[in-house]
Amino acid sequence: MASRDTRQEFEDIVERLTADYPSLARTGMPPWPRPVLITVLIVGAVVWGFLSVAMVAWGLWGVALTCATVLATAATLTVRARRWRSGR
């Protein structure tokens, strides 16, 4: 019971703080649903493993492929974040 009271008191404090200081409000991107997140992590791990092997097996071409993949992923995530922030 004390845990519920403490939790409610905490929620009240957070609510007052975010009302007084709007910059404290959570404005980040919404989290992905759990199944999507798990799928993305598994696919990312497999791709990263392949790229690690490619760097060793293919030498310079593998390194170039890895760099291109990392840059494309970073660009995609940056565009996604900017679109979300602008409300599109």
PDB file of N, CA and C in Angstrom:
ATOM      1  N   MET A   1       0.819  -1.195   0.000  1.00  0.00           N
ATOM      2  CA  MET A   1       0.000   0.000   0.000  1.00  0.00           C
ATOM      3  C   MET A   1       0.859   1.253   0.000  1.00  0.00           C
ATOM      4  N   ALA A   2       1.922   1.228   0.789  1.00  0.00           N
ATOM      5  CA  ALA A   2       2.808   2.388   0.830  1.00  0.00           C
ATOM      6  C   ALA A   2       3.439   2.623  -0.533  1.00  0.00           C
ATOM      7  N   SER A   3       3.667   1.545  -1.275  1.00  0.00           N
ATOM      8  CA  SER A   3       4.257   1.670  -2.604  1.00  0.00           C
ATOM      9  C   SER A   3       3.326   2.422  -3.545  1.00  0.00           C
ATOM     10  N   ARG A   4       2.039   2.146  -3.469  1.00  0.00           N
ATOM     11  CA  ARG A   4       1.061   2.849  -4.309  1.00  0.00           C
ATOM     12  C   ARG A   4       0.992   4.325  -3.950  1.00  0.00           C
ATOM     13  N   ASP A   5       0.985   4.598  -2.653  1.00  0.00           N
ATOM     14  CA  ASP A   5       0.959   5.992  -2.208  1.00  0.00           C
ATOM     15  C   ASP A   5       2.212   6.733  -2.663  1.00  0.00           C
ATOM     16  N   THR A   6       3.353   6.080  -2.533  1.00  0.00           N
ATOM     17  CA  THR A   6       4.605   6.689  -2.951  1.00  0.00           C
ATOM     18  C   THR A   6       4.604   6.928  -4.455  1.00  0.00           C
ATOM     19  N   ARG A   7       4.101   5.960  -5.209  1.00  0.00           N
ATOM     20  CA  ARG A   7       4.044   6.099  -6.666  1.00  0.00           C
ATOM     21  C   ARG A   7       3.126   7.257  -7.069  1.00  0.00           C
ATOM     22  N   GLN A   8       1.985   7.351  -6.417  1.00  0.00           N
ATOM     23  CA  GLN A   8       1.041   8.429  -6.715  1.00  0.00           C
ATOM     24  C   GLN A   8       1.645   9.784  -6.367  1.00  0.00           C
ATOM     25  N   GLU A   9       2.326   9.840  -5.236  1.00  0.00           N
ATOM     26  CA  GLU A   9       2.984  11.088  -4.828  1.00  0.00           C
ATOM     27  C   GLU A   9       4.058  11.483  -5.841  1.00  0.00           C
ATOM     28  N   PHE A  10       4.809  10.498  -6.310  1.00  0.00           N
ATOM     29  CA  PHE A  10       5.823  10.746  -7.324  1.00  0.00           C
ATOM     30  C   PHE A  10       5.187  11.278  -8.610  1.00  0.00           C
ATOM     31  N   GLU A  11       4.107  10.650  -9.059  1.00  0.00           N
ATOM     32  CA  GLU A  11       3.413  11.095 -10.273  1.00  0.00           C
ATOM     33  C   GLU A  11       2.905  12.527 -10.119  1.00  0.00           C
ATOM     34  N   ASP A  12       2.406  12.871  -8.931  1.00  0.00           N
ATOM     35  CA  ASP A  12       1.941  14.237  -8.679  1.00  0.00           C
ATOM     36  C   ASP A  12       3.089  15.244  -8.770  1.00  0.00           C
ATOM     37  N   ILE A  13       4.237  14.875  -8.209  1.00  0.00           N
ATOM     38  CA  ILE A  13       5.401  15.765  -8.243  1.00  0.00           C
ATOM     39  C   ILE A  13       5.855  15.966  -9.689  1.00  0.00           C
ATOM     40  N   VAL A  14       5.916  14.876 -10.450  1.00  0.00           N
ATOM     41  CA  VAL A  14       6.336  14.969 -11.855  1.00  0.00           C
ATOM     42  C   VAL A  14       5.357  15.834 -12.637  1.00  0.00           C
ATOM     43  N   GLU A  15       4.075  15.666 -12.389  1.00  0.00           N
ATOM     44  CA  GLU A  15       3.064  16.454 -13.096  1.00  0.00           C
ATOM     45  C   GLU A  15       3.214  17.951 -12.796  1.00  0.00           C
ATOM     46  N   ARG A  16       3.436  18.291 -11.522  1.00  0.00           N
ATOM     47  CA  ARG A  16       3.624  19.706 -11.172  1.00  0.00           C
ATOM     48  C   ARG A  16       4.890  20.279 -11.785  1.00  0.00           C
ATOM     49  N   LEU A  17       5.968  19.481 -11.771  1.00  0.00           N
ATOM     50  CA  LEU A  17       7.225  19.957 -12.354  1.00  0.00           C
ATOM     51  C   LEU A  17       7.106  20.190 -13.860  1.00  0.00           C
ATOM     52  N   THR A  18       6.457  19.262 -14.558  1.00  0.00           N
ATOM     53  CA  THR A  18       6.314  19.447 -16.006  1.00  0.00           C
ATOM     54  C   THR A  18       5.359  20.588 -16.335  1.00  0.00           C
ATOM     55  N   ALA A  19       4.421  20.875 -15.437  1.00  0.00           N
ATOM     56  CA  ALA A  19       3.540  22.021 -15.658  1.00  0.00           C
ATOM     57  C   ALA A  19       4.313  23.328 -15.450  1.00  0.00           C
ATOM     58  N   ASP A  20       5.190  23.349 -14.446  1.00  0.00           N
ATOM     59  CA  ASP A  20       5.982  24.549 -14.163  1.00  0.00           C
ATOM     60  C   ASP A  20       7.143  24.722 -15.142  1.00  0.00           C
ATOM     61  N   TYR A  21       7.719  23.612 -15.568  1.00  0.00           N
ATOM     62  CA  TYR A  21       8.884  23.630 -16.465  1.00  0.00           C
ATOM     63  C   TYR A  21       8.607  22.722 -17.660  1.00  0.00           C
ATOM     64  N   PRO A  22       7.982  23.234 -18.704  1.00  0.00           N
ATOM     65  CA  PRO A  22       7.625  22.397 -19.862  1.00  0.00           C
ATOM     66  C   PRO A  22       8.831  21.748 -20.542  1.00  0.00           C
ATOM     67  N   SER A  23      10.016  22.318 -20.380  1.00  0.00           N
ATOM     68  CA  SER A  23      11.190  21.717 -21.010  1.00  0.00           C
ATOM     69  C   SER A  23      11.525  20.352 -20.409  1.00  0.00           C
ATOM     70  N   LEU A  24      10.990  20.048 -19.228  1.00  0.00           N
ATOM     71  CA  LEU A  24      11.231  18.748 -18.602  1.00  0.00           C
ATOM     72  C   LEU A  24      10.323  17.654 -19.164  1.00  0.00           C
ATOM     73  N   ALA A  25       9.288  18.047 -19.876  1.00  0.00           N
ATOM     74  CA  ALA A  25       8.344  17.066 -20.416  1.00  0.00           C
ATOM     75  C   ALA A  25       9.050  16.189 -21.432  1.00  0.00           C
ATOM     76  N   ARG A  26       8.652  14.962 -21.481  1.00  0.00           N
ATOM     77  CA  ARG A  26       9.254  14.003 -22.398  1.00  0.00           C
ATOM     78  C   ARG A  26       8.856  14.362 -23.822  1.00  0.00           C
ATOM     79  N   THR A  27       9.847  14.672 -24.650  1.00  0.00           N
ATOM     80  CA  THR A  27       9.555  15.059 -26.026  1.00  0.00           C
ATOM     81  C   THR A  27      10.264  14.171 -27.029  1.00  0.00           C
ATOM     82  N   GLY A  28      10.852  13.088 -26.587  1.00  0.00           N
ATOM     83  CA  GLY A  28      11.563  12.202 -27.496  1.00  0.00           C
ATOM     84  C   GLY A  28      10.605  11.439 -28.398  1.00  0.00           C
ATOM     85  N   MET A  29      11.191  10.690 -29.296  1.00  0.00           N
ATOM     86  CA  MET A  29      10.385   9.892 -30.205  1.00  0.00           C
ATOM     87  C   MET A  29       9.671   8.799 -29.411  1.00  0.00           C
ATOM     88  N   PRO A  30       8.469   8.439 -29.809  1.00  0.00           N
ATOM     89  CA  PRO A  30       7.764   7.388 -29.093  1.00  0.00           C
ATOM     90  C   PRO A  30       8.490   6.051 -29.261  1.00  0.00           C
ATOM     91  N   PRO A  31       8.452   5.213 -28.243  1.00  0.00           N
ATOM     92  CA  PRO A  31       9.156   3.927 -28.349  1.00  0.00           C
ATOM     93  C   PRO A  31       8.483   3.010 -29.368  1.00  0.00           C
ATOM     94  N   TRP A  32       9.284   2.143 -29.946  1.00  0.00           N
ATOM     95  CA  TRP A  32       8.747   1.178 -30.895  1.00  0.00           C
ATOM     96  C   TRP A  32       8.017   0.079 -30.126  1.00  0.00           C
ATOM     97  N   PRO A  33       7.008  -0.529 -30.727  1.00  0.00           N
ATOM     98  CA  PRO A  33       6.360  -1.678 -30.084  1.00  0.00           C
ATOM     99  C   PRO A  33       7.384  -2.798 -29.882  1.00  0.00           C
ATOM    100  N   ARG A  34       7.222  -3.562 -28.841  1.00  0.00           N
ATOM    101  CA  ARG A  34       8.190  -4.599 -28.479  1.00  0.00           C
ATOM    102  C   ARG A  34       8.486  -5.591 -29.608  1.00  0.00           C
ATOM    103  N   PRO A  35       7.477  -6.152 -30.316  1.00  0.00           N
ATOM    104  CA  PRO A  35       7.814  -7.107 -31.393  1.00  0.00           C
ATOM    105  C   PRO A  35       8.643  -6.459 -32.509  1.00  0.00           C
ATOM    106  N   VAL A  36       8.344  -5.218 -32.820  1.00  0.00           N
ATOM    107  CA  VAL A  36       9.114  -4.523 -33.858  1.00  0.00           C
ATOM    108  C   VAL A  36      10.539  -4.311 -33.381  1.00  0.00           C
ATOM    109  N   LEU A  37      10.706  -3.898 -32.139  1.00  0.00           N
ATOM    110  CA  LEU A  37      12.032  -3.660 -31.589  1.00  0.00           C
ATOM    111  C   LEU A  37      12.864  -4.941 -31.583  1.00  0.00           C
ATOM    112  N   ILE A  38      12.260  -6.052 -31.166  1.00  0.00           N
ATOM    113  CA  ILE A  38      12.980  -7.329 -31.138  1.00  0.00           C
ATOM    114  C   ILE A  38      13.390  -7.740 -32.543  1.00  0.00           C
ATOM    115  N   THR A  39      12.488  -7.581 -33.506  1.00  0.00           N
ATOM    116  CA  THR A  39      12.803  -7.927 -34.895  1.00  0.00           C
ATOM    117  C   THR A  39      13.936  -7.069 -35.430  1.00  0.00           C
ATOM    118  N   VAL A  40      13.873  -5.771 -35.166  1.00  0.00           N
ATOM    119  CA  VAL A  40      14.926  -4.867 -35.637  1.00  0.00           C
ATOM    120  C   VAL A  40      16.268  -5.237 -35.008  1.00  0.00           C
ATOM    121  N   LEU A  41      16.273  -5.555 -33.722  1.00  0.00           N
ATOM    122  CA  LEU A  41      17.526  -5.924 -33.059  1.00  0.00           C
ATOM    123  C   LEU A  41      18.100  -7.222 -33.614  1.00  0.00           C
ATOM    124  N   ILE A  42      17.254  -8.205 -33.875  1.00  0.00           N
ATOM    125  CA  ILE A  42      17.738  -9.483 -34.416  1.00  0.00           C
ATOM    126  C   ILE A  42      18.289  -9.288 -35.824  1.00  0.00           C
ATOM    127  N   VAL A  43      17.528  -8.592 -36.664  1.00  0.00           N
ATOM    128  CA  VAL A  43      18.001  -8.342 -38.034  1.00  0.00           C
ATOM    129  C   VAL A  43      19.292  -7.525 -38.005  1.00  0.00           C
ATOM    130  N   GLY A  44      19.344  -6.515 -37.143  1.00  0.00           N
ATOM    131  CA  GLY A  44      20.558  -5.703 -37.025  1.00  0.00           C
ATOM    132  C   GLY A  44      21.759  -6.527 -36.593  1.00  0.00           C
ATOM    133  N   ALA A  45      21.558  -7.449 -35.659  1.00  0.00           N
ATOM    134  CA  ALA A  45      22.660  -8.300 -35.193  1.00  0.00           C
ATOM    135  C   ALA A  45      23.148  -9.216 -36.310  1.00  0.00           C
ATOM    136  N   VAL A  46      22.222  -9.785 -37.083  1.00  0.00           N
ATOM    137  CA  VAL A  46      22.611 -10.662 -38.193  1.00  0.00           C
ATOM    138  C   VAL A  46      23.361  -9.867 -39.263  1.00  0.00           C
ATOM    139  N   VAL A  47      22.854  -8.684 -39.597  1.00  0.00           N
ATOM    140  CA  VAL A  47      23.519  -7.849 -40.609  1.00  0.00           C
ATOM    141  C   VAL A  47      24.904  -7.430 -40.121  1.00  0.00           C
ATOM    142  N   TRP A  48      25.002  -7.023 -38.855  1.00  0.00           N
ATOM    143  CA  TRP A  48      26.304  -6.613 -38.321  1.00  0.00           C
ATOM    144  C   TRP A  48      27.285  -7.791 -38.325  1.00  0.00           C
ATOM    145  N   GLY A  49      26.809  -8.988 -37.994  1.00  0.00           N
ATOM    146  CA  GLY A  49      27.659 -10.180 -38.054  1.00  0.00           C
ATOM    147  C   GLY A  49      28.144 -10.446 -39.474  1.00  0.00           C
ATOM    148  N   PHE A  50      27.230 -10.333 -40.450  1.00  0.00           N
ATOM    149  CA  PHE A  50      27.610 -10.512 -41.850  1.00  0.00           C
ATOM    150  C   PHE A  50      28.645  -9.472 -42.262  1.00  0.00           C
ATOM    151  N   LEU A  51      28.433  -8.232 -41.875  1.00  0.00           N
ATOM    152  CA  LEU A  51      29.373  -7.177 -42.248  1.00  0.00           C
ATOM    153  C   LEU A  51      30.744  -7.388 -41.607  1.00  0.00           C
ATOM    154  N   SER A  52      30.764  -7.904 -40.392  1.00  0.00           N
ATOM    155  CA  SER A  52      32.046  -8.197 -39.737  1.00  0.00           C
ATOM    156  C   SER A  52      32.803  -9.275 -40.498  1.00  0.00           C
ATOM    157  N   VAL A  53      32.099 -10.307 -40.920  1.00  0.00           N
ATOM    158  CA  VAL A  53      32.727 -11.369 -41.713  1.00  0.00           C
ATOM    159  C   VAL A  53      33.159 -10.823 -43.070  1.00  0.00           C
ATOM    160  N   ALA A  54      32.319  -9.967 -43.666  1.00  0.00           N
ATOM    161  CA  ALA A  54      32.647  -9.393 -44.975  1.00  0.00           C
ATOM    162  C   ALA A  54      33.917  -8.564 -44.913  1.00  0.00           C
ATOM    163  N   MET A  55      34.121  -7.819 -43.816  1.00  0.00           N
ATOM    164  CA  MET A  55      35.337  -7.007 -43.700  1.00  0.00           C
ATOM    165  C   MET A  55      36.588  -7.879 -43.692  1.00  0.00           C
ATOM    166  N   VAL A  56      36.484  -9.045 -43.052  1.00  0.00           N
ATOM    167  CA  VAL A  56      37.642  -9.940 -42.995  1.00  0.00           C
ATOM    168  C   VAL A  56      37.815 -10.681 -44.321  1.00  0.00           C
ATOM    169  N   ALA A  57      36.714 -11.195 -44.853  1.00  0.00           N
ATOM    170  CA  ALA A  57      36.796 -12.032 -46.053  1.00  0.00           C
ATOM    171  C   ALA A  57      37.054 -11.221 -47.319  1.00  0.00           C
ATOM    172  N   TRP A  58      36.449 -10.050 -47.440  1.00  0.00           N
ATOM    173  CA  TRP A  58      36.529  -9.284 -48.678  1.00  0.00           C
ATOM    174  C   TRP A  58      37.506  -8.114 -48.600  1.00  0.00           C
ATOM    175  N   GLY A  59      38.087  -7.909 -47.437  1.00  0.00           N
ATOM    176  CA  GLY A  59      39.086  -6.850 -47.303  1.00  0.00           C
ATOM    177  C   GLY A  59      38.492  -5.463 -47.496  1.00  0.00           C
ATOM    178  N   LEU A  60      39.092  -4.691 -48.394  1.00  0.00           N
ATOM    179  CA  LEU A  60      38.683  -3.311 -48.608  1.00  0.00           C
ATOM    180  C   LEU A  60      37.225  -3.206 -49.059  1.00  0.00           C
ATOM    181  N   TRP A  61      36.784  -4.138 -49.898  1.00  0.00           N
ATOM    182  CA  TRP A  61      35.382  -4.109 -50.352  1.00  0.00           C
ATOM    183  C   TRP A  61      34.418  -4.336 -49.179  1.00  0.00           C
ATOM    184  N   GLY A  62      34.794  -5.207 -48.268  1.00  0.00           N
ATOM    185  CA  GLY A  62      33.962  -5.437 -47.082  1.00  0.00           C
ATOM    186  C   GLY A  62      33.905  -4.221 -46.179  1.00  0.00           C
ATOM    187  N   VAL A  63      35.034  -3.543 -46.030  1.00  0.00           N
ATOM    188  CA  VAL A  63      35.073  -2.318 -45.222  1.00  0.00           C
ATOM    189  C   VAL A  63      34.206  -1.240 -45.873  1.00  0.00           C
ATOM    190  N   ALA A  64      34.302  -1.125 -47.211  1.00  0.00           N
ATOM    191  CA  ALA A  64      33.493  -0.137 -47.930  1.00  0.00           C
ATOM    192  C   ALA A  64      32.003  -0.450 -47.783  1.00  0.00           C
ATOM    193  N   LEU A  65      31.641  -1.725 -47.886  1.00  0.00           N
ATOM    194  CA  LEU A  65      30.242  -2.130 -47.715  1.00  0.00           C
ATOM    195  C   LEU A  65      29.746  -1.807 -46.310  1.00  0.00           C
ATOM    196  N   THR A  66      30.582  -2.072 -45.304  1.00  0.00           N
ATOM    197  CA  THR A  66      30.216  -1.771 -43.918  1.00  0.00           C
ATOM    198  C   THR A  66      30.031  -0.277 -43.712  1.00  0.00           C
ATOM    199  N   CYS A  67      30.938   0.523 -44.220  1.00  0.00           N
ATOM    200  CA  CYS A  67      30.822   1.983 -44.087  1.00  0.00           C
ATOM    201  C   CYS A  67      29.561   2.494 -44.783  1.00  0.00           C
ATOM    202  N   ALA A  68      29.288   1.985 -45.968  1.00  0.00           N
ATOM    203  CA  ALA A  68      28.093   2.414 -46.697  1.00  0.00           C
ATOM    204  C   ALA A  68      26.827   2.036 -45.932  1.00  0.00           C
ATOM    205  N   THR A  69      26.798   0.849 -45.352  1.00  0.00           N
ATOM    206  CA  THR A  69      25.632   0.404 -44.596  1.00  0.00           C
ATOM    207  C   THR A  69      25.424   1.253 -43.353  1.00  0.00           C
ATOM    208  N   VAL A  70      26.503   1.538 -42.638  1.00  0.00           N
ATOM    209  CA  VAL A  70      26.394   2.358 -41.425  1.00  0.00           C
ATOM    210  C   VAL A  70      25.940   3.770 -41.774  1.00  0.00           C
ATOM    211  N   LEU A  71      26.492   4.345 -42.828  1.00  0.00           N
ATOM    212  CA  LEU A  71      26.090   5.696 -43.234  1.00  0.00           C
ATOM    213  C   LEU A  71      24.634   5.733 -43.688  1.00  0.00           C
ATOM    214  N   ALA A  72      24.196   4.737 -44.433  1.00  0.00           N
ATOM    215  CA  ALA A  72      22.799   4.695 -44.882  1.00  0.00           C
ATOM    216  C   ALA A  72      21.850   4.553 -43.696  1.00  0.00           C
ATOM    217  N   THR A  73      22.220   3.735 -42.734  1.00  0.00           N
ATOM    218  CA  THR A  73      21.378   3.560 -41.543  1.00  0.00           C
ATOM    219  C   THR A  73      21.318   4.855 -40.736  1.00  0.00           C
ATOM    220  N   ALA A  74      22.446   5.507 -40.545  1.00  0.00           N
ATOM    221  CA  ALA A  74      22.474   6.765 -39.801  1.00  0.00           C
ATOM    222  C   ALA A  74      21.649   7.832 -40.506  1.00  0.00           C
ATOM    223  N   ALA A  75      21.759   7.902 -41.833  1.00  0.00           N
ATOM    224  CA  ALA A  75      20.987   8.881 -42.591  1.00  0.00           C
ATOM    225  C   ALA A  75      19.490   8.611 -42.476  1.00  0.00           C
ATOM    226  N   THR A  76      19.109   7.351 -42.562  1.00  0.00           N
ATOM    227  CA  THR A  76      17.694   6.980 -42.448  1.00  0.00           C
ATOM    228  C   THR A  76      17.139   7.352 -41.084  1.00  0.00           C
ATOM    229  N   LEU A  77      17.874   7.058 -40.034  1.00  0.00           N
ATOM    230  CA  LEU A  77      17.407   7.386 -38.684  1.00  0.00           C
ATOM    231  C   LEU A  77      17.354   8.890 -38.452  1.00  0.00           C
ATOM    232  N   THR A  78      18.291   9.621 -39.039  1.00  0.00           N
ATOM    233  CA  THR A  78      18.280  11.080 -38.906  1.00  0.00           C
ATOM    234  C   THR A  78      17.067  11.678 -39.599  1.00  0.00           C
ATOM    235  N   VAL A  79      16.781  11.215 -40.808  1.00  0.00           N
ATOM    236  CA  VAL A  79      15.612  11.711 -41.543  1.00  0.00           C
ATOM    237  C   VAL A  79      14.336  11.358 -40.790  1.00  0.00           C
ATOM    238  N   ARG A  80      14.269  10.149 -40.263  1.00  0.00           N
ATOM    239  CA  ARG A  80      13.086   9.727 -39.503  1.00  0.00           C
ATOM    240  C   ARG A  80      12.880  10.615 -38.276  1.00  0.00           C
ATOM    241  N   ALA A  81      13.954  10.915 -37.563  1.00  0.00           N
ATOM    242  CA  ALA A  81      13.853  11.753 -36.367  1.00  0.00           C
ATOM    243  C   ALA A  81      13.433  13.174 -36.725  1.00  0.00           C
ATOM    244  N   ARG A  82      13.983  13.712 -37.798  1.00  0.00           N
ATOM    245  CA  ARG A  82      13.608  15.074 -38.209  1.00  0.00           C
ATOM    246  C   ARG A  82      12.167  15.147 -38.648  1.00  0.00           C
ATOM    247  N   ARG A  83      11.708  14.142 -39.361  1.00  0.00           N
ATOM    248  CA  ARG A  83      10.290  14.148 -39.790  1.00  0.00           C
ATOM    249  C   ARG A  83       9.371  14.052 -38.586  1.00  0.00           C
ATOM    250  N   TRP A  84       9.764  13.246 -37.594  1.00  0.00           N
ATOM    251  CA  TRP A  84       8.922  13.106 -36.414  1.00  0.00           C
ATOM    252  C   TRP A  84       8.864  14.432 -35.652  1.00  0.00           C
ATOM    253  N   ARG A  85      10.008  15.106 -35.535  1.00  0.00           N
ATOM    254  CA  ARG A  85      10.042  16.370 -34.802  1.00  0.00           C
ATOM    255  C   ARG A  85       9.234  17.458 -35.507  1.00  0.00           C
ATOM    256  N   SER A  86       9.213  17.414 -36.829  1.00  0.00           N
ATOM    257  CA  SER A  86       8.487  18.451 -37.568  1.00  0.00           C
ATOM    258  C   SER A  86       7.006  18.123 -37.670  1.00  0.00           C
ATOM    259  N   GLY A  87       6.599  16.950 -37.221  1.00  0.00           N
ATOM    260  CA  GLY A  87       5.183  16.602 -37.182  1.00  0.00           C
ATOM    261  C   GLY A  87       4.625  16.005 -38.459  1.00  0.00           C
ATOM    262  N   ARG A  88       5.460  15.513 -39.327  1.00  0.00           N
ATOM    263  CA  ARG A  88       4.984  14.913 -40.573  1.00  0.00           C
ATOM    264  C   ARG A  88       4.523  13.511 -40.374  1.00  0.00           C
TER     265      ARG A  88
END
